[in-house]
Structure formats: C-alpha cells, structure tokens
Coordinates of C-alpha atoms in Angstrom, one line a residue:
X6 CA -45.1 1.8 60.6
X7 CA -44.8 2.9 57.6
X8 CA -41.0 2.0 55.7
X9 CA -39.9 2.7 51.9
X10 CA -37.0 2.7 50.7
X11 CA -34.6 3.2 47.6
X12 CA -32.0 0.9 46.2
X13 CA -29.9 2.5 43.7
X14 CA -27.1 0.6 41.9
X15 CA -23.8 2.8 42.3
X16 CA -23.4 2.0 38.1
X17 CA -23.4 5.5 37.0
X18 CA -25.3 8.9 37.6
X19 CA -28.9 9.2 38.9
X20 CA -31.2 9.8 36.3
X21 CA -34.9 11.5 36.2
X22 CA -36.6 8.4 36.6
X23 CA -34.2 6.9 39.4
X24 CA -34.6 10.2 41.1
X25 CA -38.9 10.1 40.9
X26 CA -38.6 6.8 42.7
X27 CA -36.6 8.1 45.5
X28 CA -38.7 11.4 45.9
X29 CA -42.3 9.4 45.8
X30 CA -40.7 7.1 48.3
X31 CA -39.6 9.3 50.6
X32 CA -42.7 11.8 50.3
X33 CA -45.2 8.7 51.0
X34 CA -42.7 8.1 54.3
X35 CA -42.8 11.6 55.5
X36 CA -46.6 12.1 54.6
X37 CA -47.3 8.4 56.7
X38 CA -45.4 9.8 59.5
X39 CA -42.8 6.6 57.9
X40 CA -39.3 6.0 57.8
X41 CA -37.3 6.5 54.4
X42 CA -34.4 3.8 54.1
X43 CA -31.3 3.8 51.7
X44 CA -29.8 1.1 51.0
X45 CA -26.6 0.8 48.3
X46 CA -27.3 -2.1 46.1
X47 CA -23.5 -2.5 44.9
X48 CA -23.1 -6.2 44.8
X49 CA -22.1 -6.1 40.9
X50 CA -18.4 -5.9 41.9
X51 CA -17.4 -5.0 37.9
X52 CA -19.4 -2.2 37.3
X53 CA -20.1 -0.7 41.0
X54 CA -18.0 2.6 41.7
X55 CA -17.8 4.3 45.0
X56 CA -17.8 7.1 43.8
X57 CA -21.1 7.5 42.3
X58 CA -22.4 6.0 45.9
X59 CA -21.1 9.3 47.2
X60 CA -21.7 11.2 44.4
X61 CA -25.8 9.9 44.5
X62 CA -25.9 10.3 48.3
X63 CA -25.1 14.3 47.7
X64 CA -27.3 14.6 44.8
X65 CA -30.3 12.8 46.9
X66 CA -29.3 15.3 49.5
X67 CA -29.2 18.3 47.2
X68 CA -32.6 17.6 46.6
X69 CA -33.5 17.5 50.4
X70 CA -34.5 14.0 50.3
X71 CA -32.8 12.7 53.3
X72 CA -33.1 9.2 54.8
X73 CA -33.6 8.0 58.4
X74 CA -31.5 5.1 57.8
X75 CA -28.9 4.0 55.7
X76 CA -25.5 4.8 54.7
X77 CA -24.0 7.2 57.6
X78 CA -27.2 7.4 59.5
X79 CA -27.2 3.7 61.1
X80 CA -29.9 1.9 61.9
X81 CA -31.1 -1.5 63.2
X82 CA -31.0 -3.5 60.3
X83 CA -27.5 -2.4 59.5
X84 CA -25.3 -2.6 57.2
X85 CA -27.3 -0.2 54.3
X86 CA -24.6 -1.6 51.7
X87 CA -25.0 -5.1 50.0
X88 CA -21.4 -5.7 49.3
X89 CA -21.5 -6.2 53.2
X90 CA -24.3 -8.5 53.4
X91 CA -23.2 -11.4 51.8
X92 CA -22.9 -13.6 55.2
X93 CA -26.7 -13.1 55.4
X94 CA -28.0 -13.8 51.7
X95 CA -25.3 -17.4 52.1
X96 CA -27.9 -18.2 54.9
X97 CA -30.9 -18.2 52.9
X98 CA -29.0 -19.6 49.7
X99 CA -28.7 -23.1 52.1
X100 CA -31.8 -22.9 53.2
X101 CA -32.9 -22.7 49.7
X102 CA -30.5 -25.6 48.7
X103 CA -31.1 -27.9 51.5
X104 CA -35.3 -27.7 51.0
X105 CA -34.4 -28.5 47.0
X106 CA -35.8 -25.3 45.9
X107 CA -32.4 -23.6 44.0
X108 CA -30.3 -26.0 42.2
X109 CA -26.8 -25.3 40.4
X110 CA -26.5 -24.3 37.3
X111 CA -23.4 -24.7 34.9
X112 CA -24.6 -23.1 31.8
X113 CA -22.6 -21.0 30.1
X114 CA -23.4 -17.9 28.5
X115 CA -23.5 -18.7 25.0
X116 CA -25.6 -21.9 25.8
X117 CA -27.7 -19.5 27.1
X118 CA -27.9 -17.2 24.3
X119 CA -28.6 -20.4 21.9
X120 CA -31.3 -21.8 24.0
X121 CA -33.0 -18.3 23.9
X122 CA -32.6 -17.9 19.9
X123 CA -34.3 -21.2 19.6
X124 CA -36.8 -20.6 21.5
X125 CA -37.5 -17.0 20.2
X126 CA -37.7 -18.9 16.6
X127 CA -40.3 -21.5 17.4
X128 CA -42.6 -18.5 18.5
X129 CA -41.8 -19.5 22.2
X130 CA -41.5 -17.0 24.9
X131 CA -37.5 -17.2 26.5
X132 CA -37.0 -18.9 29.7
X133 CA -34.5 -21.6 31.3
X134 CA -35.3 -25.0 30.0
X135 CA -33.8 -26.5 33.5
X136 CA -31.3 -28.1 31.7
X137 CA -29.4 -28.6 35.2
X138 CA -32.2 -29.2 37.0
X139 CA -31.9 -32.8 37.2
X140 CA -28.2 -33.2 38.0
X141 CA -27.4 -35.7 40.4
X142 CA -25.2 -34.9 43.4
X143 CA -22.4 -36.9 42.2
X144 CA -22.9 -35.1 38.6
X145 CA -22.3 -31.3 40.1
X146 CA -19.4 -33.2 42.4
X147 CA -18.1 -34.2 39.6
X148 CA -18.3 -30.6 37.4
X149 CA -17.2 -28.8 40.4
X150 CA -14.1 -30.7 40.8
X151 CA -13.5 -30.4 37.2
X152 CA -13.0 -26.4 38.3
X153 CA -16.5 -25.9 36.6
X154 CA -18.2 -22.7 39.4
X155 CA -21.9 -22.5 39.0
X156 CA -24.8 -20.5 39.0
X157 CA -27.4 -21.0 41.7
X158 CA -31.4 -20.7 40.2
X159 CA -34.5 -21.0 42.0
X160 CA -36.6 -23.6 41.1
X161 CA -40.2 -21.9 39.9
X162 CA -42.9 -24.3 40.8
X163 CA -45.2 -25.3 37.1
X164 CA -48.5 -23.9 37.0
X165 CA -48.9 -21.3 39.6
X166 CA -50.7 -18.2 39.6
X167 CA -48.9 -15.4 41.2
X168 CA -51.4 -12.8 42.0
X169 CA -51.1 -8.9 43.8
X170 CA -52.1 -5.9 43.6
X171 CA -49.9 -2.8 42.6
X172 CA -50.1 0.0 44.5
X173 CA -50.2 1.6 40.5
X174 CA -51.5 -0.2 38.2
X175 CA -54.2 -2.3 40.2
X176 CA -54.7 -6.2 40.1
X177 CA -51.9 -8.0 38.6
X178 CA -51.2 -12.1 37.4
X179 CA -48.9 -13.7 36.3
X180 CA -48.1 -17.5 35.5
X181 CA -45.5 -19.3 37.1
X182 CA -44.9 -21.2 33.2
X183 CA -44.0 -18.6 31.7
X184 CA -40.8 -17.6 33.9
X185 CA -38.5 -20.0 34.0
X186 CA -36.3 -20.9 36.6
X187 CA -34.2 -17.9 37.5
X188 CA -30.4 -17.1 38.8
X189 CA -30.4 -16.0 42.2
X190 CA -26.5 -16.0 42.9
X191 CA -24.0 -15.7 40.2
X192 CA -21.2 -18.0 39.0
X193 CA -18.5 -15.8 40.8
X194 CA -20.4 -15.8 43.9
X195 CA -22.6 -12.4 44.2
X196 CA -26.0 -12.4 44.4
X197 CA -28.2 -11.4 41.6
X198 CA -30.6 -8.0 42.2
X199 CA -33.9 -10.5 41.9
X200 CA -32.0 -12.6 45.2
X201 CA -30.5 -9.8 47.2
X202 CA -33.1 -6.7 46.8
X203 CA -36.0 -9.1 47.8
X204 CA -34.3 -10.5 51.1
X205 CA -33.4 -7.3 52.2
X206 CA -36.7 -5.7 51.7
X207 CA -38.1 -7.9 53.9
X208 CA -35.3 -8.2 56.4
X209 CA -35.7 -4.3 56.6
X210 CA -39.4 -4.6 57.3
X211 CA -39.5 -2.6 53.8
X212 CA -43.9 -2.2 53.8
X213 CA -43.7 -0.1 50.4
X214 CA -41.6 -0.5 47.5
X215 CA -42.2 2.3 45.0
X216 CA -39.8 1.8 41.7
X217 CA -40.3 1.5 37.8
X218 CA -42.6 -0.5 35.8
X219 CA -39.6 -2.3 33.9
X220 CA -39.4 -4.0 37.3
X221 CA -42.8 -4.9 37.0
X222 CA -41.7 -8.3 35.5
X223 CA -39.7 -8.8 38.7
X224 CA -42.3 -8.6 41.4
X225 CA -43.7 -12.1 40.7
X226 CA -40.4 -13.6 40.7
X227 CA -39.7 -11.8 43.8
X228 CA -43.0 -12.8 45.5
X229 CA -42.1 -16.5 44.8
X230 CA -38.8 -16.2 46.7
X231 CA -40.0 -14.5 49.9
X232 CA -42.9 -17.1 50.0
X233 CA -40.5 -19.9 49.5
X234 CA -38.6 -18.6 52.4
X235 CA -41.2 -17.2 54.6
X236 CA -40.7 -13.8 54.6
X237 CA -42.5 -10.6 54.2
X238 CA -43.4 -9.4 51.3
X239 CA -43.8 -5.2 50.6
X240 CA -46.7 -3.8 48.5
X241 CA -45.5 -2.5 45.1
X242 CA -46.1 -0.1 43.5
X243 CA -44.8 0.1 39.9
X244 CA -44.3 4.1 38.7
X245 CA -45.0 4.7 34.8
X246 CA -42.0 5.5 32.9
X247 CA -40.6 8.9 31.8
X248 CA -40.7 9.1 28.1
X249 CA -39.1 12.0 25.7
X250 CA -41.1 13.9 22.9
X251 CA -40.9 11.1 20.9
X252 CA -42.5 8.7 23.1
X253 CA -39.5 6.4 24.0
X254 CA -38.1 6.4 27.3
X255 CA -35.9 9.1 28.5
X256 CA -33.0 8.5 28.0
X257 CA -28.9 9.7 26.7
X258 CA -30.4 10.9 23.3
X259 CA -32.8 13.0 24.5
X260 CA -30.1 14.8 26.1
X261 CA -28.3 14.6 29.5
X262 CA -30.6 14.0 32.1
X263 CA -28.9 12.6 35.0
X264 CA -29.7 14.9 38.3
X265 CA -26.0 15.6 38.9
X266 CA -26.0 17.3 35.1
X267 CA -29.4 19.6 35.9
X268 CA -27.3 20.4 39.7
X269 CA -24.3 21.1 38.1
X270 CA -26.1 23.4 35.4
X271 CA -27.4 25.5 37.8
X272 CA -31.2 24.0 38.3
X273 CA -32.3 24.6 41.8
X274 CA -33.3 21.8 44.2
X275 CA -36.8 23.4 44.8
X276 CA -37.4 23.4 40.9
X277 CA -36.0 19.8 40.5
X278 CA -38.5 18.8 43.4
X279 CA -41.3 20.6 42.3
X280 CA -41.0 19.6 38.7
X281 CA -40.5 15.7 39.6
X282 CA -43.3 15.8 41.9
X283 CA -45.9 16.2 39.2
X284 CA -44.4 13.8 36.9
X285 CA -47.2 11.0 37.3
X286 CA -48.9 12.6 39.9
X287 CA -51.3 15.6 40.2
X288 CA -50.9 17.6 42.9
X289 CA -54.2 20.4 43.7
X290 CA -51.7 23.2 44.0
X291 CA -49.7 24.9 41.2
X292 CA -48.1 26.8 43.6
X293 CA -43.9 26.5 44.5
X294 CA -44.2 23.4 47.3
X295 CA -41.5 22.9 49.7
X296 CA -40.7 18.8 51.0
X297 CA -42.4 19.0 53.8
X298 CA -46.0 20.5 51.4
X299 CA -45.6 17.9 48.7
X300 CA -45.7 15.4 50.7
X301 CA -48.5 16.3 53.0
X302 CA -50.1 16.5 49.6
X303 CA -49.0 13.1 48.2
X304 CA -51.3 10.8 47.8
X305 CA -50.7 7.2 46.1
X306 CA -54.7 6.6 44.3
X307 CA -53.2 10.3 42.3
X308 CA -50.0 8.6 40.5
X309 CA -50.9 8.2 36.9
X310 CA -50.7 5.0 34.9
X311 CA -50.0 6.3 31.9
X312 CA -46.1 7.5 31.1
X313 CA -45.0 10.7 32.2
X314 CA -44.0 13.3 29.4
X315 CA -40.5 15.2 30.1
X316 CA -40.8 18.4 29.0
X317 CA -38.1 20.6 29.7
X318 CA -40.5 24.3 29.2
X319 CA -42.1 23.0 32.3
X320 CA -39.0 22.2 34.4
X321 CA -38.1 25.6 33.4
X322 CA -41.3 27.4 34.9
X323 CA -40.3 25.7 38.1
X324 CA -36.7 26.7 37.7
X325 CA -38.3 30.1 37.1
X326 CA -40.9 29.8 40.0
X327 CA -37.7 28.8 42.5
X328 CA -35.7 31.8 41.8
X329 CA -38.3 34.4 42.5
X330 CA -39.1 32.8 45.7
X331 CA -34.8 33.0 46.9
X332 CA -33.7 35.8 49.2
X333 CA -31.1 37.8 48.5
X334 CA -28.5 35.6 50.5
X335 CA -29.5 32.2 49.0
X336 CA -29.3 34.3 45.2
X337 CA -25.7 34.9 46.2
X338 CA -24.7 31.9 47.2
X339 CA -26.5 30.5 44.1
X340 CA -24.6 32.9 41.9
X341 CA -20.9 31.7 43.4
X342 CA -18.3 33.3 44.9
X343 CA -16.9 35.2 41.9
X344 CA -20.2 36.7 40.8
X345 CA -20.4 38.1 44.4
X346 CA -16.8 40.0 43.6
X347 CA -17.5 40.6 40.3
X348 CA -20.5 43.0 41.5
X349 CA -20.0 45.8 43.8
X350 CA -21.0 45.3 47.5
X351 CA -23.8 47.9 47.1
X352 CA -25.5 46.7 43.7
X353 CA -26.2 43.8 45.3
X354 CA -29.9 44.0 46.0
X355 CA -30.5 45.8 42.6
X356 CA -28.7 43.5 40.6
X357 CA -30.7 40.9 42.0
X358 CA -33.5 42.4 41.6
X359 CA -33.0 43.2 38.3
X360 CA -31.3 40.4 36.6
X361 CA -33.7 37.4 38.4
X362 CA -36.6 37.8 36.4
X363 CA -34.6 37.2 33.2
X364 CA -32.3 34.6 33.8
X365 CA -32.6 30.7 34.2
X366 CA -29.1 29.9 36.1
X367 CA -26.2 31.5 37.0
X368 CA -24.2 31.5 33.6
X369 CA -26.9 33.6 32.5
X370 CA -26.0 36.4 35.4
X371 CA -22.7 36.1 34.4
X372 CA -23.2 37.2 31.0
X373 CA -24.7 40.2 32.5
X374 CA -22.0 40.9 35.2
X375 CA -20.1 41.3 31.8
X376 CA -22.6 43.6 30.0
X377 CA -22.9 45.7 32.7
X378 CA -19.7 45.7 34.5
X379 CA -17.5 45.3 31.5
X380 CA -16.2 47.9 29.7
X381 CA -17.0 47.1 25.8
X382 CA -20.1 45.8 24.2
X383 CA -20.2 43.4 21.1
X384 CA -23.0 44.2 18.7
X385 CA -24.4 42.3 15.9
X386 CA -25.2 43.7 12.5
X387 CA -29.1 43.8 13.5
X388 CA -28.2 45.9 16.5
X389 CA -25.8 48.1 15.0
X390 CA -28.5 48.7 12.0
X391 CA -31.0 49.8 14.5
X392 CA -28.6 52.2 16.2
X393 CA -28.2 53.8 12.8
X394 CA -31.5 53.8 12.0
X395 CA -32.0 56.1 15.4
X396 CA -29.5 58.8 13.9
X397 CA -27.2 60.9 15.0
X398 CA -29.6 63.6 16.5
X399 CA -31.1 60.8 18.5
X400 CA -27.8 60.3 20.6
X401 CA -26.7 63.7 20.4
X402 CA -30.3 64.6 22.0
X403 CA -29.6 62.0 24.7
X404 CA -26.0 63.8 25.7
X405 CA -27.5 66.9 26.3
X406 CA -30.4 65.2 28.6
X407 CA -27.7 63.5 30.2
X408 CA -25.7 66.7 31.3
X409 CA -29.2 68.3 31.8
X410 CA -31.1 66.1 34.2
X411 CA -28.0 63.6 35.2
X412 CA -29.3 59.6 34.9
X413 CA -33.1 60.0 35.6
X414 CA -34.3 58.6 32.5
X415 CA -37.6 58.8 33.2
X416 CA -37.0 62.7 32.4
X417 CA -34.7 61.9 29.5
X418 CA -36.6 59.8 27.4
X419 CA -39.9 62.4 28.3
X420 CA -38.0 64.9 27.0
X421 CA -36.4 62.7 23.7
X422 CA -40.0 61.4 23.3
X423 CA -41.1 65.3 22.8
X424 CA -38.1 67.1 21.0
X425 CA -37.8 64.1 18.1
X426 CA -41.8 62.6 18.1
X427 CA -40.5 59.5 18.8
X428 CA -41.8 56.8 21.0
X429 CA -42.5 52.7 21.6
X430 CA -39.2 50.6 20.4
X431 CA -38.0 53.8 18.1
X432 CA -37.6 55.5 21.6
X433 CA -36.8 52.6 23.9
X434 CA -34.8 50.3 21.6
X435 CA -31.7 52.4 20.4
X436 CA -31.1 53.2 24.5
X437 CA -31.5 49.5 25.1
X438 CA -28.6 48.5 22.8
X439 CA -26.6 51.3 23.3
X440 CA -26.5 50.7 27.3
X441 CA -26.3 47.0 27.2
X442 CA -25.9 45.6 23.5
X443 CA -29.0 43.4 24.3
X444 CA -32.5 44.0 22.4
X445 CA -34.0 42.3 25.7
X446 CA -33.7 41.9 29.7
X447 CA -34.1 44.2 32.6
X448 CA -36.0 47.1 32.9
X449 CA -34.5 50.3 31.7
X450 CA -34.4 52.3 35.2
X451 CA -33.2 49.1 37.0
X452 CA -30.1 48.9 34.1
X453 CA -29.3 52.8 34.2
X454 CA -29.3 52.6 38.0
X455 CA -26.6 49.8 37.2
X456 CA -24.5 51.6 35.3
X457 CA -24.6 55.3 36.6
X458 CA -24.5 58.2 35.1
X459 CA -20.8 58.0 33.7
X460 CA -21.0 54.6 32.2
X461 CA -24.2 55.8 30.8
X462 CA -22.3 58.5 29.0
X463 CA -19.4 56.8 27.7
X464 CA -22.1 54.0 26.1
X465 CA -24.0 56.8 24.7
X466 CA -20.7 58.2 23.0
X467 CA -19.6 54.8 21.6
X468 CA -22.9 54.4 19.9
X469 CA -23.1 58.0 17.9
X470 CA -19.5 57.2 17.0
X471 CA -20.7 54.3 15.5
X472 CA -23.4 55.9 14.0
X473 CA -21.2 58.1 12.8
X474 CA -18.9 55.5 11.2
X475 CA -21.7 54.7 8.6

C-alpha cells in the first residue's frame, strides 16, 4: 500500500511551499488508493509551540487535506508526535553505539564554527573532521564526569557512493567523502531531524516521501542511517522550490505567505487548492478541480523540475474561479455573520448575485454593504468633476423619469439617452457615481434593484445639489 506522509515542524506558520508538500502527498495517497499520515515533528523543545501544531492541523484541514493517521485520528504506529517517541529513537541510538557506528561528540559550537571557516578558506568543502572520533572509552568517561554532555554523530563510512533515484529529479549520487560525520542526537538529548524523521519513516512503513529540494542534501545521509540499521527506506521525491518575481525563494519579503495569512484574508480553500496544485505540476484541465479531481489527475512523471513561479494574478483567477462556483449558502457563510445582518433578508440572492463577480474576499463586499446600504457617499475630485460635467439638466431629467416610470432604468436612461443625445459613459457614468460613488462594479439594473426607488431619489438629489454647488 501505498503511504505518504507530512512532517511539519510546529516552528511557526505553514507556508506555500510547506503547504505543496502536504497537498502532493496527500493527492498521490488518495489517487493510489494510499494512506496520508501526519506526523508532528516537535522534538526541538526551544522553538516548538503547540499552538502552531493546532493552528497547522486546522489550516491542513481548511484546505480539505485530511489524514488517515496521525494526530487525533490514531493509528498503528502511534504516537504521530516525536516529543513522545523518544523511548524508541534511544533504542536505535544503542544499537548504533554498541555496532561502533555513532560515537560522541564534545565539540562545541564555536569549535565548530572555526573548523568550518578554515575549511571554507583552504577552498575545502565544510564537514566534521572527526575530531572525537577516536576517543577512547576512558577519554569520554573521563569528559562526562567532568559534567561535559555530548553530541551523538554517525559515523559516515569513506568512499561510498550513495546512489537513488528521485521520484523528481531522476538519478541521483552522492559521495560518502564529502559529508562528514553528522549529529544524530543533540547535546541536551533530542534527536536531530536527519535521526528522528528517517526512523520514523520507516517505522511507519512511510513508501513515498514527497518534500523540498533543500532536503535534497539530506536523503543520502538519511539512506546511510536506515541501511546501517536495517530498515526501510521510502522513495523521494524532492519538489522544486517556489521562488518570487525576482527569482529567490519565496519567502517574508515577498510578502506574507503563510496559508493561515491567505485563510484569514478571505482566500477560499478551493482557490488555495487549485492554485497549489499547478505549482510544479501540469494538470490537462483548466477547469475549478475539487480534492477528490486533482488527485485522480495527479500524476508524479508531470511535477516539473524547474522552480515554480508564485504569481499572485493567478491565485487570484482561482480565487475568482471559487467564488462563482459557491452557492448562495456557502457565500453567506463566507461573507460572516455581520454581513448577513447588515443586508436585508430578501436582497440576499441579488446581492450575491450582483456583488460576486466583482469582488475577491469578503472585505470587498463589505465596502459595498456600505455603499449601498449606507446613507452617504464619499466622492473624490475626479468623480465629483464628472458629475458636473453631466449638468444640471442631466439630473433634473433623471427626477422627472424617476417620478414618471418609478426605478425601471432601462426606460429612464432610453428616455435621457433621447431627450439630451447622450449616450456610452456620458449617459451611464454620472448615474454610476451618483448611485454608488464608484466609476466601477455591478451592473446598473442589479445596483438600482439594490437601492429602490427612494434611495435612488435621494442619491440623485444629493448629486444636482452638488452640481449645483459649483
């Protein structure tokens, strides 16, 4: 069977690319008739929060990617979180120790940090020197009882090719030499993410690992552990990064990117989804895709090497595509409770209707809750100009339509178009900014049928008073 699964630190917010690692794993699961596994990598005591854990679980869930094991949906390879799974990594940390394959390490940092300068000076590529290595047994004694607490490395065997290939990027090798021997449980006792996220892929019978290609550098190191110890290893698959217009990767100064900042903005899920979907992989149909489509469609010989573009125009199509396909219910409850008060009961469906096709997110609609349901309009110089430039026989011509044929402005603006020779924005424009102080949005009928005909008359009257202020 099929398993995938996605390990997210609790650190911080999920960002884009985060978020594309979790979706593509959990689409190649569904499509494979697979299981989807989270698991809460949160064994960095200092910097792990539990809230973000929750705060990640409801964005994942916000975004209808749900897992069939992990935290709150248990399963046989329980518990989902590391910070509860040190008993089993201390196991393999022994076995490691007692075949002389990890040694101690008492290194400090800024030892560390000299040996790398060096290095980096003499042209050298930065790695462990195994300075440690060779300690005798009565030497670490002897720093232990000095109150000295190591490290723990793994011992990388000289001259070894490591060799797979990425479910991405194709055939990949790499030299033992040039890694170095590498820390697989830390000074105060926690494993590191190279120790801890390999074991438990394999102790999960994890068959797919989809993540980033900065982790690309990781997989050999990775490979080389399990194979020391036996175990498993997944196929990876190493995802091309998201980059800005600039061509770096996406990141805090391209602006906020994190998927709780695009759900609490007002995105939809099924625009998120959609947008993410084709970042790095091409999918046949341009069409709005639920899950359950996008994944029938995934395929993994169709994600991209190259690095994936973000361009916000695009998630805004989506965003665009995803709110024409609501019903009236789901636009309510995406507009909020006070929006839903704000409007009366029976405007509802035209408001909808109307407002919809020119907004992105709910702040928008609010703004025209205001316009519409306020009772003053704020107009800028340009606006006021063009009311002006209408006249004052243009408004006084629109009264006595008004009282004539009531709010059917199909017959009003016939009979304005007529009586002054006026048509195109001359006509349509003045009534625009007179009924809504906007030069765009809905259509005219849909606005007038909004307002009514009394509103409609007491907009009309503030605008020839203004007009005839000037």
């Amino acid at each position: 069977m099929i398993r995938t699964r996605f390990s997210p630190s609790p650190t911080g917010l999920l960002h884009l690319g985060n978020v594309r690692a979790a979706l593509f794993s959990a689409l190649y699961a569904k499509k494979s008739n697979g299981r989807f596994i989270l698991r809460i990598e949160d064994t960095d005591a200092t910097r792990s929060e539990h809230k973000y854990a929750e705060i990640l679980q409801d964005d994942l869930k916000w975004m209808e990617i749900h897992w069939q094991e992990g935290p709150c949906v248990e399963g046989p390879h329980a518990p989902y979180w590391q910070s509860q799974r040190h008993d089993v990594y201390a196991q393999y940390y022994k076995e490691l120790e007692d075949r002389g394959l990890a040694y101690p390490c008492f290194c400090t940092d800024q030892e560390l940090a000299l040996n790398r300068k060096i290095q980096l000076s003499r042209g050298q590529p930065p790695r462990y020197p195994g300075t440690c290595k060779s300690l005798s047994k009565e030497e670490v004694a002897n720093r232990i009882a000095q109150g000295k607490t190591p490290a723990l490395r793994f011992g990388v065997p000289e001259k070894k090719n490591i060799d797979f290939v990425d479910l991405v990027k194709g055939p990949q090798r790499f030299n033992s030499s040039d890694i170095g021997d590498f820390i697989i449980r830390r000074a105060e006792g926690t494993a590191s993410f190279m120790f801890c996220n390999a074991i438990d892929d394999a102790l999960m019978k994890i068959t797919h690992v989809l993540r980033g290609e900065d982790h690309l550098a990781n997989t050999p190191r990775q490979l080389m552990l399990l194979h020391a110890l036996g175990l498993h290893a997944p196929h990876y698959g190493h995802l091309s990064l998201i980059t800005g217009d600039d061509g770096a990767p996406l990141s805090k100064r391209h602006g906020s990117f994190s998927l709780h900042d695009l759900h609490e903005t007002g995105y939809l899920p099924q625009a998120v989804l959609n947008y993410l979907a084709r970042l790095s992989h091409t999918y046949d149909e341009q069409n709005l895709m639920s899950f359950d489509d996008l994944a029938n469609n995934f395929h993994l010989e169709k994600l991209s090497k190259s690095s994936a573009r973000f361009d916000k125009h695009q998630l805004l199509h989506w965003q665009k595509e995803a709110i024409m396909a609501l019903d009236s219910e789901s636009v309510w409850k995406w507009f909020g409770e006070e929006m839903r008060h704000a409007v009366p009961e029976s405007l509802h469906d035209l408001f909808a209707a109307a407002i919809c096709p020119n907004i992105y997110f709910p702040a928008d609609a609010r703004v025209w809750v205001d316009i519409l349901f306020g009772n003053s309009l704020h107009l800028n110089h340009d606006q006021i100009a063009i009311l002006k430039e209408a006249g004052e026989p243009f408004f006084i011509a629109l009264q006595d339509a008004i009282e004539q044929h009531g709010a059917d402005l199909k017959i009003i603006l016939d009979e304005l178009k007529h009586k002054l020779n006026i048509s195109g924005k001359k006509l349509f424009m003045p009534v625009r900014i007179a009924l809504t102080g906007q030069q765009h949005g809905p259509e005219l009928l849909q606005i007038v049928g909004l307002l009514g005909k009394e509103k409609m008359q007491l907009r009309f009257d503030d605008a020839l008073e203004i007009v005839r202020k000037s």
